[in-house]
Amino acid sequence: MTRPDLSELVLFHKQNAQFGTSYAVFVFPYGPGHHLKKLEGRRLDFDYKKKRQGKIPDEELRQALEKFEESKEVAETSMHNLLETDIEQVSQLSALVDAQLDYHRQAVQILDELADKLKRRVRDTSSRPKREYKPKPRESYEFGESDQSNGGFSCNPAPKVSAPHLDQPCCKALYDFEPENDGELGFKEGDIITLTNQIDENWYEGMINGQSGFFPLNYVEVLVPLPQ
């Protein structure tokens, strides 16, 4: 590559001046933009002294010319180096932009998946019937004289609730049902569940072994229906 002349340097600088900080200065902090400003200053100094030739010492004029020629050579060399490495600089910048695009695409994908999960969670929660919390029955205690080491009172567990009679609304579990949310009633295949209410077309409310909650209709077979 041939070294650019002064006119090419000036043209390059003017074409990139629209970016505020010239492209050349961005790539090389002390590149053509910096050297062109220095060159322009020395050219003005040389022109001024040249007009005063005869009124100032010849040595002063000669030094101004040497400085101008020196700056011109440095600016041309800097421009040559810039053009030689321009492709490499742009390639690195392109790779950086590609990496940024890939990062933001992945971020958008993750956020989209998270948004979908949250929307499904909201829909599931909205469609589930609301349940009022009912505490478990407490164990009964009998106080009195006793030789037991627990301080003179005995602890009798709450009596087990027997299976419901078939003269009251009930159903039989067709499959095992494991509760996934608060308020749901778990049971095993073959269990007989007392029906207390039908929440909607998909959910029953019932009791088994002293526990109450709601469960899906398609997991049970109704033996004695609820009164209409």
PDB file of C-alpha atoms in Angstrom:
ATOM      1  CA  MET A   1       0.000   0.000   0.000  1.00  0.00           C
ATOM      2  CA  THR A   2       1.332   3.411  -0.974  1.00  0.00           C
ATOM      3  CA  ARG A   3       1.573   6.091   1.664  1.00  0.00           C
ATOM      4  CA  PRO A   4      -1.297   8.643   1.361  1.00  0.00           C
ATOM      5  CA  ASP A   5      -0.388  12.208   0.525  1.00  0.00           C
ATOM      6  CA  LEU A   6      -1.417  15.282   2.491  1.00  0.00           C
ATOM      7  CA  SER A   7      -4.591  15.915   0.460  1.00  0.00           C
ATOM      8  CA  GLU A   8      -5.854  12.406   1.194  1.00  0.00           C
ATOM      9  CA  LEU A   9      -5.169  12.900   4.901  1.00  0.00           C
ATOM     10  CA  VAL A  10      -7.159  16.124   4.996  1.00  0.00           C
ATOM     11  CA  LEU A  11     -10.046  14.561   3.031  1.00  0.00           C
ATOM     12  CA  PHE A  12     -10.178  11.559   5.380  1.00  0.00           C
ATOM     13  CA  HIS A  13     -10.229  13.823   8.413  1.00  0.00           C
ATOM     14  CA  LYS A  14     -13.055  15.974   6.979  1.00  0.00           C
ATOM     15  CA  GLN A  15     -15.171  12.946   6.020  1.00  0.00           C
ATOM     16  CA  ASN A  16     -15.034  11.599   9.574  1.00  0.00           C
ATOM     17  CA  ALA A  17     -15.420  14.941  11.357  1.00  0.00           C
ATOM     18  CA  GLN A  18     -19.237  14.459  11.381  1.00  0.00           C
ATOM     19  CA  PHE A  19     -18.848  11.883  14.147  1.00  0.00           C
ATOM     20  CA  GLY A  20     -17.620  14.520  16.617  1.00  0.00           C
ATOM     21  CA  THR A  21     -14.562  12.511  17.591  1.00  0.00           C
ATOM     22  CA  SER A  22     -13.050  11.334  14.342  1.00  0.00           C
ATOM     23  CA  TYR A  23     -12.938   7.653  13.514  1.00  0.00           C
ATOM     24  CA  ALA A  24      -9.176   7.896  13.240  1.00  0.00           C
ATOM     25  CA  VAL A  25      -8.803   9.281  16.741  1.00  0.00           C
ATOM     26  CA  PHE A  26     -11.167   6.561  18.032  1.00  0.00           C
ATOM     27  CA  VAL A  27      -8.992   3.805  16.597  1.00  0.00           C
ATOM     28  CA  PHE A  28      -5.663   5.467  17.366  1.00  0.00           C
ATOM     29  CA  PRO A  29      -5.631   8.031  20.204  1.00  0.00           C
ATOM     30  CA  TYR A  30      -2.608   9.643  18.575  1.00  0.00           C
ATOM     31  CA  GLY A  31      -3.550   8.770  14.997  1.00  0.00           C
ATOM     32  CA  PRO A  32      -4.225  10.934  11.909  1.00  0.00           C
ATOM     33  CA  GLY A  33      -6.717  13.229  13.644  1.00  0.00           C
ATOM     34  CA  HIS A  34      -4.202  14.192  16.319  1.00  0.00           C
ATOM     35  CA  HIS A  35      -1.348  14.597  13.872  1.00  0.00           C
ATOM     36  CA  LEU A  36      -3.450  16.579  11.387  1.00  0.00           C
ATOM     37  CA  LYS A  37      -4.225  19.175  14.045  1.00  0.00           C
ATOM     38  CA  LYS A  38      -0.546  19.413  14.866  1.00  0.00           C
ATOM     39  CA  LEU A  39       0.307  19.591  11.169  1.00  0.00           C
ATOM     40  CA  GLU A  40      -2.230  22.368  10.622  1.00  0.00           C
ATOM     41  CA  GLY A  41      -0.742  24.408  13.442  1.00  0.00           C
ATOM     42  CA  ARG A  42       2.783  24.091  12.069  1.00  0.00           C
ATOM     43  CA  ARG A  43       1.605  24.924   8.559  1.00  0.00           C
ATOM     44  CA  LEU A  44       0.022  28.154   9.784  1.00  0.00           C
ATOM     45  CA  ASP A  45       3.200  28.982  11.676  1.00  0.00           C
ATOM     46  CA  PHE A  46       5.315  28.333   8.577  1.00  0.00           C
ATOM     47  CA  ASP A  47       2.995  30.425   6.349  1.00  0.00           C
ATOM     48  CA  TYR A  48       3.121  33.309   8.796  1.00  0.00           C
ATOM     49  CA  LYS A  49       6.893  33.276   8.972  1.00  0.00           C
ATOM     50  CA  LYS A  50       7.194  32.842   5.228  1.00  0.00           C
ATOM     51  CA  LYS A  51       5.205  36.047   4.695  1.00  0.00           C
ATOM     52  CA  ARG A  52       7.631  37.823   7.020  1.00  0.00           C
ATOM     53  CA  GLN A  53      10.664  36.510   5.165  1.00  0.00           C
ATOM     54  CA  GLY A  54      13.369  39.138   5.253  1.00  0.00           C
ATOM     55  CA  LYS A  55      12.039  40.556   8.506  1.00  0.00           C
ATOM     56  CA  ILE A  56      12.903  37.493  10.576  1.00  0.00           C
ATOM     57  CA  PRO A  57      16.095  35.420  10.708  1.00  0.00           C
ATOM     58  CA  ASP A  58      16.405  32.752   7.994  1.00  0.00           C
ATOM     59  CA  GLU A  59      17.157  30.160  10.696  1.00  0.00           C
ATOM     60  CA  GLU A  60      13.743  30.745  12.268  1.00  0.00           C
ATOM     61  CA  LEU A  61      12.053  30.229   8.880  1.00  0.00           C
ATOM     62  CA  ARG A  62      14.118  27.087   8.230  1.00  0.00           C
ATOM     63  CA  GLN A  63      13.123  25.588  11.606  1.00  0.00           C
ATOM     64  CA  ALA A  64       9.440  26.293  10.913  1.00  0.00           C
ATOM     65  CA  LEU A  65       9.743  24.498   7.554  1.00  0.00           C
ATOM     66  CA  GLU A  66      11.496  21.503   9.136  1.00  0.00           C
ATOM     67  CA  LYS A  67       8.803  21.184  11.807  1.00  0.00           C
ATOM     68  CA  PHE A  68       6.094  21.381   9.142  1.00  0.00           C
ATOM     69  CA  GLU A  69       7.798  18.691   7.027  1.00  0.00           C
ATOM     70  CA  GLU A  70       8.278  16.528  10.132  1.00  0.00           C
ATOM     71  CA  SER A  71       4.595  16.758  11.083  1.00  0.00           C
ATOM     72  CA  LYS A  72       3.566  16.027   7.487  1.00  0.00           C
ATOM     73  CA  GLU A  73       5.645  12.841   7.452  1.00  0.00           C
ATOM     74  CA  VAL A  74       4.313  11.692  10.847  1.00  0.00           C
ATOM     75  CA  ALA A  75       0.695  12.291   9.745  1.00  0.00           C
ATOM     76  CA  GLU A  76       1.231  10.352   6.499  1.00  0.00           C
ATOM     77  CA  THR A  77       2.821   7.448   8.400  1.00  0.00           C
ATOM     78  CA  SER A  78      -0.030   7.392  10.910  1.00  0.00           C
ATOM     79  CA  MET A  79      -2.622   7.375   8.127  1.00  0.00           C
ATOM     80  CA  HIS A  80      -0.793   4.548   6.387  1.00  0.00           C
ATOM     81  CA  ASN A  81      -0.796   2.465   9.590  1.00  0.00           C
ATOM     82  CA  LEU A  82      -4.488   3.170  10.107  1.00  0.00           C
ATOM     83  CA  LEU A  83      -5.418   1.960   6.637  1.00  0.00           C
ATOM     84  CA  GLU A  84      -3.273  -1.150   7.106  1.00  0.00           C
ATOM     85  CA  THR A  85      -5.008  -2.133  10.351  1.00  0.00           C
ATOM     86  CA  ASP A  86      -8.512  -0.864   9.521  1.00  0.00           C
ATOM     87  CA  ILE A  87      -9.829  -4.324   8.556  1.00  0.00           C
ATOM     88  CA  GLU A  88      -8.542  -5.883  11.772  1.00  0.00           C
ATOM     89  CA  GLN A  89     -10.115  -3.141  13.891  1.00  0.00           C
ATOM     90  CA  VAL A  90     -13.493  -3.448  12.151  1.00  0.00           C
ATOM     91  CA  SER A  91     -13.370  -7.242  12.437  1.00  0.00           C
ATOM     92  CA  GLN A  92     -12.832  -7.010  16.186  1.00  0.00           C
ATOM     93  CA  LEU A  93     -15.662  -4.508  16.485  1.00  0.00           C
ATOM     94  CA  SER A  94     -17.935  -6.795  14.447  1.00  0.00           C
ATOM     95  CA  ALA A  95     -17.118  -9.748  16.711  1.00  0.00           C
ATOM     96  CA  LEU A  96     -17.957  -7.638  19.762  1.00  0.00           C
ATOM     97  CA  VAL A  97     -21.321  -6.619  18.298  1.00  0.00           C
ATOM     98  CA  ASP A  98     -22.125 -10.254  17.418  1.00  0.00           C
ATOM     99  CA  ALA A  99     -21.331 -11.331  20.983  1.00  0.00           C
ATOM    100  CA  GLN A 100     -23.576  -8.594  22.378  1.00  0.00           C
ATOM    101  CA  LEU A 101     -26.419  -9.614  20.060  1.00  0.00           C
ATOM    102  CA  ASP A 102     -26.093 -13.258  21.092  1.00  0.00           C
ATOM    103  CA  TYR A 103     -26.124 -12.316  24.779  1.00  0.00           C
ATOM    104  CA  HIS A 104     -29.259 -10.202  24.448  1.00  0.00           C
ATOM    105  CA  ARG A 105     -31.030 -12.864  22.353  1.00  0.00           C
ATOM    106  CA  GLN A 106     -30.419 -15.402  25.120  1.00  0.00           C
ATOM    107  CA  ALA A 107     -31.601 -12.898  27.736  1.00  0.00           C
ATOM    108  CA  VAL A 108     -34.833 -12.301  25.796  1.00  0.00           C
ATOM    109  CA  GLN A 109     -35.397 -16.060  25.453  1.00  0.00           C
ATOM    110  CA  ILE A 110     -34.950 -16.604  29.201  1.00  0.00           C
ATOM    111  CA  LEU A 111     -37.305 -13.729  30.034  1.00  0.00           C
ATOM    112  CA  ASP A 112     -39.925 -15.049  27.581  1.00  0.00           C
ATOM    113  CA  GLU A 113     -39.830 -18.500  29.199  1.00  0.00           C
ATOM    114  CA  LEU A 114     -40.082 -16.982  32.680  1.00  0.00           C
ATOM    115  CA  ALA A 115     -43.029 -14.801  31.628  1.00  0.00           C
ATOM    116  CA  ASP A 116     -44.862 -17.861  30.242  1.00  0.00           C
ATOM    117  CA  LYS A 117     -44.317 -19.802  33.479  1.00  0.00           C
ATOM    118  CA  LEU A 118     -45.606 -16.912  35.590  1.00  0.00           C
ATOM    119  CA  LYS A 119     -48.697 -16.532  33.387  1.00  0.00           C
ATOM    120  CA  ARG A 120     -49.459 -20.271  33.699  1.00  0.00           C
ATOM    121  CA  ARG A 121     -49.028 -20.003  37.467  1.00  0.00           C
ATOM    122  CA  VAL A 122     -51.493 -17.104  37.594  1.00  0.00           C
ATOM    123  CA  ARG A 123     -54.044 -19.007  35.475  1.00  0.00           C
ATOM    124  CA  ASP A 124     -53.741 -22.154  37.612  1.00  0.00           C
ATOM    125  CA  THR A 125     -54.119 -20.190  40.839  1.00  0.00           C
ATOM    126  CA  SER A 126     -57.109 -18.239  39.514  1.00  0.00           C
ATOM    127  CA  SER A 127     -58.966 -21.393  38.417  1.00  0.00           C
ATOM    128  CA  ARG A 128     -58.447 -23.231  41.721  1.00  0.00           C
ATOM    129  CA  PRO A 129     -61.343 -22.809  44.192  1.00  0.00           C
ATOM    130  CA  LYS A 130     -60.519 -20.857  47.313  1.00  0.00           C
ATOM    131  CA  ARG A 131     -60.462 -22.790  50.564  1.00  0.00           C
ATOM    132  CA  GLU A 132     -60.797 -21.555  54.102  1.00  0.00           C
ATOM    133  CA  TYR A 133     -58.115 -22.951  56.401  1.00  0.00           C
ATOM    134  CA  LYS A 134     -59.349 -25.544  58.913  1.00  0.00           C
ATOM    135  CA  PRO A 135     -56.914 -26.629  61.635  1.00  0.00           C
ATOM    136  CA  LYS A 136     -56.394 -30.320  62.368  1.00  0.00           C
ATOM    137  CA  PRO A 137     -58.299 -31.664  65.401  1.00  0.00           C
ATOM    138  CA  ARG A 138     -56.264 -31.478  68.602  1.00  0.00           C
ATOM    139  CA  GLU A 139     -55.403 -34.462  70.751  1.00  0.00           C
ATOM    140  CA  SER A 140     -57.419 -34.787  73.990  1.00  0.00           C
ATOM    141  CA  TYR A 141     -55.659 -34.869  77.367  1.00  0.00           C
ATOM    142  CA  GLU A 142     -56.950 -36.352  80.639  1.00  0.00           C
ATOM    143  CA  PHE A 143     -55.552 -34.769  83.799  1.00  0.00           C
ATOM    144  CA  GLY A 144     -55.461 -36.560  87.145  1.00  0.00           C
ATOM    145  CA  GLU A 145     -53.372 -38.629  89.507  1.00  0.00           C
ATOM    146  CA  SER A 146     -51.111 -40.968  87.694  1.00  0.00           C
ATOM    147  CA  ASP A 147     -47.746 -42.613  88.128  1.00  0.00           C
ATOM    148  CA  GLN A 148     -46.815 -41.860  84.561  1.00  0.00           C
ATOM    149  CA  SER A 149     -43.575 -40.001  84.044  1.00  0.00           C
ATOM    150  CA  ASN A 150     -45.229 -37.310  81.956  1.00  0.00           C
ATOM    151  CA  GLY A 151     -46.294 -35.237  84.990  1.00  0.00           C
ATOM    152  CA  GLY A 152     -49.600 -36.816  85.938  1.00  0.00           C
ATOM    153  CA  PHE A 153     -51.668 -36.647  82.786  1.00  0.00           C
ATOM    154  CA  SER A 154     -52.305 -39.084  80.011  1.00  0.00           C
ATOM    155  CA  CYS A 155     -52.469 -38.379  76.332  1.00  0.00           C
ATOM    156  CA  ASN A 156     -55.204 -40.084  74.363  1.00  0.00           C
ATOM    157  CA  PRO A 157     -55.006 -39.720  70.608  1.00  0.00           C
ATOM    158  CA  ALA A 158     -58.111 -38.545  68.844  1.00  0.00           C
ATOM    159  CA  PRO A 159     -60.287 -41.457  67.804  1.00  0.00           C
ATOM    160  CA  LYS A 160     -59.997 -42.529  64.209  1.00  0.00           C
ATOM    161  CA  VAL A 161     -62.871 -41.622  61.995  1.00  0.00           C
ATOM    162  CA  SER A 162     -64.538 -44.716  60.666  1.00  0.00           C
ATOM    163  CA  ALA A 163     -65.429 -45.141  57.044  1.00  0.00           C
ATOM    164  CA  PRO A 164     -68.612 -43.278  56.101  1.00  0.00           C
ATOM    165  CA  HIS A 165     -71.886 -45.144  55.994  1.00  0.00           C
ATOM    166  CA  LEU A 166     -73.346 -45.563  52.553  1.00  0.00           C
ATOM    167  CA  ASP A 167     -76.472 -43.725  53.661  1.00  0.00           C
ATOM    168  CA  GLN A 168     -74.616 -40.423  53.370  1.00  0.00           C
ATOM    169  CA  PRO A 169     -73.058 -38.798  50.269  1.00  0.00           C
ATOM    170  CA  CYS A 170     -69.770 -40.519  49.507  1.00  0.00           C
ATOM    171  CA  CYS A 171     -67.502 -41.670  46.723  1.00  0.00           C
ATOM    172  CA  LYS A 172     -64.804 -44.256  46.083  1.00  0.00           C
ATOM    173  CA  ALA A 173     -61.285 -43.333  44.948  1.00  0.00           C
ATOM    174  CA  LEU A 174     -60.421 -44.775  41.544  1.00  0.00           C
ATOM    175  CA  TYR A 175     -56.783 -43.666  41.676  1.00  0.00           C
ATOM    176  CA  ASP A 176     -54.245 -42.343  44.147  1.00  0.00           C
ATOM    177  CA  PHE A 177     -54.343 -38.550  44.454  1.00  0.00           C
ATOM    178  CA  GLU A 178     -51.360 -36.631  45.842  1.00  0.00           C
ATOM    179  CA  PRO A 179     -52.115 -33.034  46.920  1.00  0.00           C
ATOM    180  CA  GLU A 180     -50.028 -30.436  45.113  1.00  0.00           C
ATOM    181  CA  ASN A 181     -51.548 -27.307  46.654  1.00  0.00           C
ATOM    182  CA  ASP A 182     -52.822 -26.171  50.037  1.00  0.00           C
ATOM    183  CA  GLY A 183     -56.412 -27.211  50.674  1.00  0.00           C
ATOM    184  CA  GLU A 184     -56.368 -30.336  48.481  1.00  0.00           C
ATOM    185  CA  LEU A 185     -57.324 -33.717  49.979  1.00  0.00           C
ATOM    186  CA  GLY A 186     -55.068 -36.690  49.328  1.00  0.00           C
ATOM    187  CA  PHE A 187     -56.242 -40.308  49.233  1.00  0.00           C
ATOM    188  CA  LYS A 188     -55.395 -43.785  47.983  1.00  0.00           C
ATOM    189  CA  GLU A 189     -57.154 -45.978  45.452  1.00  0.00           C
ATOM    190  CA  GLY A 190     -60.117 -47.706  47.066  1.00  0.00           C
ATOM    191  CA  ASP A 191     -60.614 -45.145  49.870  1.00  0.00           C
ATOM    192  CA  ILE A 192     -64.197 -44.175  50.690  1.00  0.00           C
ATOM    193  CA  ILE A 193     -64.539 -40.385  50.936  1.00  0.00           C
ATOM    194  CA  THR A 194     -67.433 -38.510  52.487  1.00  0.00           C
ATOM    195  CA  LEU A 195     -68.774 -35.856  50.119  1.00  0.00           C
ATOM    196  CA  THR A 196     -69.621 -32.504  51.697  1.00  0.00           C
ATOM    197  CA  ASN A 197     -69.901 -30.169  48.721  1.00  0.00           C
ATOM    198  CA  GLN A 198     -69.371 -29.840  44.985  1.00  0.00           C
ATOM    199  CA  ILE A 199     -67.173 -26.805  44.342  1.00  0.00           C
ATOM    200  CA  ASP A 200     -67.720 -26.706  40.588  1.00  0.00           C
ATOM    201  CA  GLU A 201     -68.020 -29.058  37.629  1.00  0.00           C
ATOM    202  CA  ASN A 202     -64.470 -30.362  38.175  1.00  0.00           C
ATOM    203  CA  TRP A 203     -63.928 -30.379  41.950  1.00  0.00           C
ATOM    204  CA  TYR A 204     -65.534 -32.015  44.982  1.00  0.00           C
ATOM    205  CA  GLU A 205     -65.049 -31.199  48.641  1.00  0.00           C
ATOM    206  CA  GLY A 206     -64.937 -34.066  51.101  1.00  0.00           C
ATOM    207  CA  MET A 207     -63.512 -35.697  54.216  1.00  0.00           C
ATOM    208  CA  ILE A 208     -61.488 -38.808  54.999  1.00  0.00           C
ATOM    209  CA  ASN A 209     -59.716 -39.885  58.206  1.00  0.00           C
ATOM    210  CA  GLY A 210     -60.479 -36.563  59.868  1.00  0.00           C
ATOM    211  CA  GLN A 211     -58.971 -34.546  57.014  1.00  0.00           C
ATOM    212  CA  SER A 212     -61.001 -32.325  54.710  1.00  0.00           C
ATOM    213  CA  GLY A 213     -60.198 -30.719  51.409  1.00  0.00           C
ATOM    214  CA  PHE A 214     -61.070 -30.661  47.736  1.00  0.00           C
ATOM    215  CA  PHE A 215     -60.138 -33.104  44.995  1.00  0.00           C
ATOM    216  CA  PRO A 216     -60.787 -33.644  41.272  1.00  0.00           C
ATOM    217  CA  LEU A 217     -64.072 -35.245  40.289  1.00  0.00           C
ATOM    218  CA  ASN A 218     -62.490 -37.560  37.700  1.00  0.00           C
ATOM    219  CA  TYR A 219     -60.443 -39.355  40.392  1.00  0.00           C
ATOM    220  CA  VAL A 220     -63.492 -40.838  42.130  1.00  0.00           C
ATOM    221  CA  GLU A 221     -66.661 -42.826  41.544  1.00  0.00           C
ATOM    222  CA  VAL A 222     -69.727 -41.430  43.295  1.00  0.00           C
ATOM    223  CA  LEU A 223     -71.498 -44.058  45.414  1.00  0.00           C
ATOM    224  CA  VAL A 224     -74.091 -41.836  47.085  1.00  0.00           C
ATOM    225  CA  PRO A 225     -74.578 -38.469  45.338  1.00  0.00           C
ATOM    226  CA  LEU A 226     -74.962 -35.160  47.091  1.00  0.00           C
ATOM    227  CA  PRO A 227     -78.559 -33.993  47.507  1.00  0.00           C
ATOM    228  CA  GLN A 228     -79.713 -31.712  44.750  1.00  0.00           C
TER     229      GLN A 228
END
